[in-house]
PDB file of C-alpha atoms in Angstrom:
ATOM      1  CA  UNK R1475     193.243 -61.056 156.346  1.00 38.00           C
ATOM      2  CA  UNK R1476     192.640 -61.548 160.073  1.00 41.00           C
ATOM      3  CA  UNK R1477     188.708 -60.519 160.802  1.00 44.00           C
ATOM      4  CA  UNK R1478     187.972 -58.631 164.396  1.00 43.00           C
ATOM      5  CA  UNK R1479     186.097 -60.889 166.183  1.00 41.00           C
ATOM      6  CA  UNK R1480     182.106 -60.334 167.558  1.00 42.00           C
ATOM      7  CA  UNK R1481     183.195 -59.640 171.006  1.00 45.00           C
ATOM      8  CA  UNK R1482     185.372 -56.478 169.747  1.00 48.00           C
ATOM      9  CA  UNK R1483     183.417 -53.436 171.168  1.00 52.00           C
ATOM     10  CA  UNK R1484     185.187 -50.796 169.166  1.00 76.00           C
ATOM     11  CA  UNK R1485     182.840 -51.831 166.146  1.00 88.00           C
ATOM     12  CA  UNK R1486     178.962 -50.398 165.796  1.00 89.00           C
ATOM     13  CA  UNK R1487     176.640 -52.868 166.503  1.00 87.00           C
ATOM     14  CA  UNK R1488     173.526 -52.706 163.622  1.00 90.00           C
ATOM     15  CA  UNK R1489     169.909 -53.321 163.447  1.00 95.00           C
ATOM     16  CA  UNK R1490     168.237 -56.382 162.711  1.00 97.00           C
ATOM     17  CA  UNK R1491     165.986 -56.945 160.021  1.00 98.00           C
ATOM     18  CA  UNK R1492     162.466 -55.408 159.716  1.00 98.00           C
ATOM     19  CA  UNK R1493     160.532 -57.761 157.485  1.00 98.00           C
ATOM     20  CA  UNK R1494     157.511 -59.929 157.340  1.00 98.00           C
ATOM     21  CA  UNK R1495     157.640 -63.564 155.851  1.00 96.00           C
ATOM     22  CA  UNK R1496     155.905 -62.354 152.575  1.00 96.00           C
ATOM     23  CA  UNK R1497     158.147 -59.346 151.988  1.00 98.00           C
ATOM     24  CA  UNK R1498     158.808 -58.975 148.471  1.00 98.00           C
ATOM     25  CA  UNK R1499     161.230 -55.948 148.262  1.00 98.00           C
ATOM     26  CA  UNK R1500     164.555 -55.508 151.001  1.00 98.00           C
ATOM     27  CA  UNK R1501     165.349 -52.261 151.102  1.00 98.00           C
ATOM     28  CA  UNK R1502     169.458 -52.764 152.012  1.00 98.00           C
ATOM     29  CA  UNK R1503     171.678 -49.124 152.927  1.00 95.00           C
ATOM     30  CA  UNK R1504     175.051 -49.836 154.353  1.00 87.00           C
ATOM     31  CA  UNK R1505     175.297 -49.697 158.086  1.00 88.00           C
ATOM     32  CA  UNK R1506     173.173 -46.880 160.450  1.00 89.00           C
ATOM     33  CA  UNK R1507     174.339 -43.790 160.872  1.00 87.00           C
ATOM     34  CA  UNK R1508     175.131 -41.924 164.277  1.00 86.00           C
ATOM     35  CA  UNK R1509     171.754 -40.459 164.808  1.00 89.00           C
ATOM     36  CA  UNK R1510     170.381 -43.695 163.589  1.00 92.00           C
ATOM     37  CA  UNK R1511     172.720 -45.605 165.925  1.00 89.00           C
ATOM     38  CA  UNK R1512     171.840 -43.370 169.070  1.00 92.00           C
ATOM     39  CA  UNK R1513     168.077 -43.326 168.354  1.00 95.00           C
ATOM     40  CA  UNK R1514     167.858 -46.592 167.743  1.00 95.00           C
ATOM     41  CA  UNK R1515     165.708 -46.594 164.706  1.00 97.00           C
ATOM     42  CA  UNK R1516     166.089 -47.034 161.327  1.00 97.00           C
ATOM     43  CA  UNK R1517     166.946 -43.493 158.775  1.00 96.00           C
ATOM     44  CA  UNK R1518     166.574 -41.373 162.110  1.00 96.00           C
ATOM     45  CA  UNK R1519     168.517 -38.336 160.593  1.00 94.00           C
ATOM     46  CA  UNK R1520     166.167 -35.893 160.354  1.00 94.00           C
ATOM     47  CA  UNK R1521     167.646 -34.533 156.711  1.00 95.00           C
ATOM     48  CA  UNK R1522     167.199 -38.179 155.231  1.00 96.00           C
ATOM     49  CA  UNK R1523     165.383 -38.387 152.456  1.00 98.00           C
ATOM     50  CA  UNK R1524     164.058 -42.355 153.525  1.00 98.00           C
ATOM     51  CA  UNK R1525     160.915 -41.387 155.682  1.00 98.00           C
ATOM     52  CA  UNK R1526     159.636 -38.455 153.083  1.00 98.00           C
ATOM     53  CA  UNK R1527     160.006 -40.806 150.147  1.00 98.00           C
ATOM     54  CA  UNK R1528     158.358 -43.667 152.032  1.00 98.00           C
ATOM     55  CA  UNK R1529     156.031 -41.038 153.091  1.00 98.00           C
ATOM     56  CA  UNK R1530     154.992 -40.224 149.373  1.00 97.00           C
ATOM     57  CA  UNK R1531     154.967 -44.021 147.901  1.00 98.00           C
ATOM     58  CA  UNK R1532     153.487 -46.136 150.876  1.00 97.00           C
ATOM     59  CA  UNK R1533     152.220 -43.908 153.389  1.00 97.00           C
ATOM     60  CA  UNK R1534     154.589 -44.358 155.883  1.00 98.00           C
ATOM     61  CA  UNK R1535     155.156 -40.764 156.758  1.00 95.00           C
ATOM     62  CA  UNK R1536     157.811 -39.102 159.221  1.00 97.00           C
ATOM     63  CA  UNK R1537     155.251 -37.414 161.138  1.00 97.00           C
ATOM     64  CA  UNK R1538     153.692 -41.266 162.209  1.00 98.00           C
ATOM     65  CA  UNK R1539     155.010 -42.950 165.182  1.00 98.00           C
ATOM     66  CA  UNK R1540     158.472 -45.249 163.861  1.00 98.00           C
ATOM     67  CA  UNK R1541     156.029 -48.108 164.936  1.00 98.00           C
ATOM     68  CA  UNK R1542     153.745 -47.354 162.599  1.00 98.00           C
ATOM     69  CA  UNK R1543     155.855 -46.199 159.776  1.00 98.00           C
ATOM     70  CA  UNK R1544     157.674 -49.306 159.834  1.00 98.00           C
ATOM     71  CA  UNK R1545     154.065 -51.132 159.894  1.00 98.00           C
ATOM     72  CA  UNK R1546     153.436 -49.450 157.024  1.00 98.00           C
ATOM     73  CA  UNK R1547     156.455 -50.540 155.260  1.00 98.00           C
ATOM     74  CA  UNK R1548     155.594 -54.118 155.856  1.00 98.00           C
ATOM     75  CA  UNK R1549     152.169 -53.808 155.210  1.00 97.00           C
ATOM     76  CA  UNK R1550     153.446 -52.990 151.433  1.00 98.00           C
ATOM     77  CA  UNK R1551     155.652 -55.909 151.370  1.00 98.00           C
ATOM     78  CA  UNK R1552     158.558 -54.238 151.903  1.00 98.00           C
ATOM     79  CA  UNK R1553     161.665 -55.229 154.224  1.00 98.00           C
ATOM     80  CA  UNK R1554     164.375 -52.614 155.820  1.00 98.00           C
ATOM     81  CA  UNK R1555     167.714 -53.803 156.794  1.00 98.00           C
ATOM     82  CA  UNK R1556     171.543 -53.457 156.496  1.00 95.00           C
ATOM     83  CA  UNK R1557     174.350 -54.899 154.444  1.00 94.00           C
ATOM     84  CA  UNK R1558     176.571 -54.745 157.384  1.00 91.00           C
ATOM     85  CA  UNK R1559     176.247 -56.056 161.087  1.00 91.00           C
ATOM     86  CA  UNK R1560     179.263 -54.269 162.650  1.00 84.00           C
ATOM     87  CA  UNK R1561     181.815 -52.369 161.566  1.00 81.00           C
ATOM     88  CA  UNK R1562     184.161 -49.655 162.469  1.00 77.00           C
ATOM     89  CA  UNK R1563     183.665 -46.122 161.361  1.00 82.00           C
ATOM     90  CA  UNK R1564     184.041 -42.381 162.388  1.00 79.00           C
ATOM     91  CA  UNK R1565     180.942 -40.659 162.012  1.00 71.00           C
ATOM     92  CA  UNK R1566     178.320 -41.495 159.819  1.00 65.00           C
ATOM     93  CA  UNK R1567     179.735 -40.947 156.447  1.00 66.00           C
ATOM     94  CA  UNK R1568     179.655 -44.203 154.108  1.00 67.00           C
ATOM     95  CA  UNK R1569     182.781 -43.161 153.442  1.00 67.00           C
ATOM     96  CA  UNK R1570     185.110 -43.718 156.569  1.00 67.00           C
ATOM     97  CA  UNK R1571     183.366 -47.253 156.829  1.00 70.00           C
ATOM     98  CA  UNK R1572     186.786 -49.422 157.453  1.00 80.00           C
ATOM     99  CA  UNK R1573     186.323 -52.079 154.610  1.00 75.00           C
ATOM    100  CA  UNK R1574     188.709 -54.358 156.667  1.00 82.00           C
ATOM    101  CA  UNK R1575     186.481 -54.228 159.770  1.00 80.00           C
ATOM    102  CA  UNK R1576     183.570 -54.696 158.082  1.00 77.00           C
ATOM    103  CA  UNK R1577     180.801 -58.044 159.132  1.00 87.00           C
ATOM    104  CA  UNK R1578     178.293 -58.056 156.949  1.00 88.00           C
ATOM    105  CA  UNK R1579     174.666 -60.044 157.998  1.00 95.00           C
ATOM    106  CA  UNK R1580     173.488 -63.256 156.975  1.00 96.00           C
ATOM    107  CA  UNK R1581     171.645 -63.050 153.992  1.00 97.00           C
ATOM    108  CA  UNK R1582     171.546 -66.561 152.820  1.00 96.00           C
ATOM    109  CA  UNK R1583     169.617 -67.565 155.918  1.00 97.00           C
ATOM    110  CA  UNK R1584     167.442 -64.031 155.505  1.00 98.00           C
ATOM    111  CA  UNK R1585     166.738 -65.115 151.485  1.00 97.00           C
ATOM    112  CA  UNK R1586     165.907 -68.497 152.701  1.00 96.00           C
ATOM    113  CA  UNK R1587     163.583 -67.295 155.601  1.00 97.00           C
ATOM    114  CA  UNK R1588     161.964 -64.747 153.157  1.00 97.00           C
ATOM    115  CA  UNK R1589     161.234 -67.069 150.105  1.00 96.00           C
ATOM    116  CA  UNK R1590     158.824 -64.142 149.020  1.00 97.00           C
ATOM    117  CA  UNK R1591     161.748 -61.622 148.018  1.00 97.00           C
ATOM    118  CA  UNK R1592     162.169 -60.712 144.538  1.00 97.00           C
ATOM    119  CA  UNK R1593     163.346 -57.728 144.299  1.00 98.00           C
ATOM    120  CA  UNK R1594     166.403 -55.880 146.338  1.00 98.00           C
ATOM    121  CA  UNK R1595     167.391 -52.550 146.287  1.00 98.00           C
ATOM    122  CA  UNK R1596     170.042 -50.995 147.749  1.00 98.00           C
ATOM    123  CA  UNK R1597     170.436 -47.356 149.267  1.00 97.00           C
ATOM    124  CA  UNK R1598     173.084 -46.008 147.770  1.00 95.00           C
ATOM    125  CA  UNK R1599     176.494 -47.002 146.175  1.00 94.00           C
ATOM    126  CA  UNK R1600     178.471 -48.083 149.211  1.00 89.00           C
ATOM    127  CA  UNK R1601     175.622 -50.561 150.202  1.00 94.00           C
ATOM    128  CA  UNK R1602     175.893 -51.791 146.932  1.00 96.00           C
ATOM    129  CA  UNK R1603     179.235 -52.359 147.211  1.00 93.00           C
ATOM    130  CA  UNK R1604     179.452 -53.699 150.623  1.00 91.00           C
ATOM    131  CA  UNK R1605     177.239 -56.250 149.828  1.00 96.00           C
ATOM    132  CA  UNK R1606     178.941 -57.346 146.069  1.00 94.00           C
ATOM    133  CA  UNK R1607     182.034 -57.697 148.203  1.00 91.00           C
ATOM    134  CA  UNK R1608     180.584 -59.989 150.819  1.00 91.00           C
ATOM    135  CA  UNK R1609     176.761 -61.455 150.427  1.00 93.00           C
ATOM    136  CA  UNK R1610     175.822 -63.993 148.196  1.00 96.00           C
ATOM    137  CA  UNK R1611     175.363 -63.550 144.662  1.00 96.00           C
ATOM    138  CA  UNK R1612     171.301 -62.609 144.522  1.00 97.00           C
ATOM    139  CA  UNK R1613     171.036 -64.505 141.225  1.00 95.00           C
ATOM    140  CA  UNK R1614     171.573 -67.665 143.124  1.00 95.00           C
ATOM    141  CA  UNK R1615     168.449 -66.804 145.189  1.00 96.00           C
ATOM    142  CA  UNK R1616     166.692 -65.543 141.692  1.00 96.00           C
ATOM    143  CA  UNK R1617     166.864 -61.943 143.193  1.00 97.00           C
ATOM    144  CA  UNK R1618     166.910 -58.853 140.981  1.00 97.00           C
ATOM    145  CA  UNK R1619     169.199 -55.894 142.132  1.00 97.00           C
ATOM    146  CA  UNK R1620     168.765 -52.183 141.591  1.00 97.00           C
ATOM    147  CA  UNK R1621     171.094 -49.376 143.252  1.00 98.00           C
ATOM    148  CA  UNK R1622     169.302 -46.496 144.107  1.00 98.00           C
ATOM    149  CA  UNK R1623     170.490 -43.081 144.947  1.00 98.00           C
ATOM    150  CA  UNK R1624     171.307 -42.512 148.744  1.00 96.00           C
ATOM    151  CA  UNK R1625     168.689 -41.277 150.787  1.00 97.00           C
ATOM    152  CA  UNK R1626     171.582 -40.029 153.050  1.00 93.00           C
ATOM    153  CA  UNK R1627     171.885 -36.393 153.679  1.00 91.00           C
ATOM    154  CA  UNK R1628     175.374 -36.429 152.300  1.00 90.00           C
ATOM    155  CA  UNK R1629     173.964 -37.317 148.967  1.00 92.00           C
ATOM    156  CA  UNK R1630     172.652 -33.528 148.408  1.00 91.00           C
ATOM    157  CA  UNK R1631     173.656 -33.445 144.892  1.00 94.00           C
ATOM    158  CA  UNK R1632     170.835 -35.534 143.661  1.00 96.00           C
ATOM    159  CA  UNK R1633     167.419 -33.309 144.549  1.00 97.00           C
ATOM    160  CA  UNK R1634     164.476 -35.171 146.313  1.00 98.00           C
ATOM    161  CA  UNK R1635     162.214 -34.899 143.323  1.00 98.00           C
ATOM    162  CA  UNK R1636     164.807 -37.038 141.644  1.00 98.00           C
ATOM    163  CA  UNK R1637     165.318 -39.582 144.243  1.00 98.00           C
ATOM    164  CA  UNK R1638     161.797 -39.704 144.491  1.00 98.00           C
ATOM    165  CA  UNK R1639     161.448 -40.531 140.946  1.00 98.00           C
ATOM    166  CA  UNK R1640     163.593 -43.354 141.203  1.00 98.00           C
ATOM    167  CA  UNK R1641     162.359 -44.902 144.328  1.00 98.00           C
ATOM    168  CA  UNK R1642     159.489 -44.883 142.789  1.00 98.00           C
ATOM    169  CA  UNK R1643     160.372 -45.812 140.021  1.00 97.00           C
ATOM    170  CA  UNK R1644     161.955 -49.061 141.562  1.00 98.00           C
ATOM    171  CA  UNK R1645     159.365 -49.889 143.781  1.00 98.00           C
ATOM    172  CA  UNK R1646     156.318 -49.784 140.802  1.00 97.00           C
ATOM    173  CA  UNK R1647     158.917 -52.048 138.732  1.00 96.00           C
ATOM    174  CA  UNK R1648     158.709 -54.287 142.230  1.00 96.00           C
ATOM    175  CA  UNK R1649     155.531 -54.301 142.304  1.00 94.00           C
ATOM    176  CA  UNK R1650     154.986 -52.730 145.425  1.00 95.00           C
ATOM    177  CA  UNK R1651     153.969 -49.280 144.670  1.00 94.00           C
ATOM    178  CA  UNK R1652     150.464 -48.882 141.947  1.00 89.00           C
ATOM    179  CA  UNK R1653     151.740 -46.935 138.832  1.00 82.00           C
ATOM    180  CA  UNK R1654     149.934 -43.436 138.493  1.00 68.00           C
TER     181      UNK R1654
END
């Protein structure tokens, strides 16, 4: 299967990384979406359920400054990034991601840089997925893996109380987040 190469403009350029050396949870979703592309930050839609939830479990609420939100996420030991680097889709639905076109980030060198890390969870099934297909098996980096229900704004089924529940959930298991 031929692979497009870096230089190819026609894919969406990602994020990189938000993480301190001592992070002990990576937070992985899939690959920004358009409002997240265009305002250049992290879960910038404002119907995603990311910000609220981190609002309620580490205090990094949407109404702070992204610089501090994303502070705050650190400051809990917990890392933000995506599975993929580039790839080409229409819109921001996990959905029309192009499998084919897909690049996904370096997360051998991340694990190794991050010694830390215990714990990963991804955002959702497609950044689940994404990464199965294409990042190194986590056991080999003694990693444990949950998937999570989407934060994504698509993923209305599931109410916030419930996603709540499990990111919480997840994170107390991580030991990131006190248990009531």
């Amino acid at each position: 299967m031929d692979t497009p190469s870096r230089a190819d403009s026609s894919l969406l350029q990602g994020f990189p990384p938000v993480a301190t050396r001592d992070a002990r949870v990576l937070v992985l979703g899939s690959m920004p979406g358009v409002a997240s592309l265009q305002a250049e930050r992290y879960y910038a839609h404002p119907r995603n359920a990311f910000w609220p939830i981190m609002g309620e479990l580490v205090g990094a609420d949407p109404a702070l400054p992204y610089a501090r939100r994303l502070a705050r996420l650190k400051s809990a030991g917990i890392a933000l990034w995506d599975v993929l680097d580039r790839c080409e889709r229409e819109g921001s639905l996990d959905s029309a991601i192009i499998d084919a076109t897909a690049q996904a980030n370096d997360f051998a060198a991340f694990f190794r840089q991050h010694a830390k890390l215990r714990t990963v969870l991804f955002n959702g099934a497609k950044a689940e997925a994404a990464y199965r297909r294409s990042g190194p098996p986590l056991e080999a980096f003694g990693l444990l893996a949950f998937r999570l229900p989407s934060t994504s704004p698509a993923n209305a089924s599931v109410a916030f109380a419930k996603k709540l529940a499990a990111w919480r959930e997840a994170l107390q298991a991580a030991g990131v987040v006190k248990s009531d």
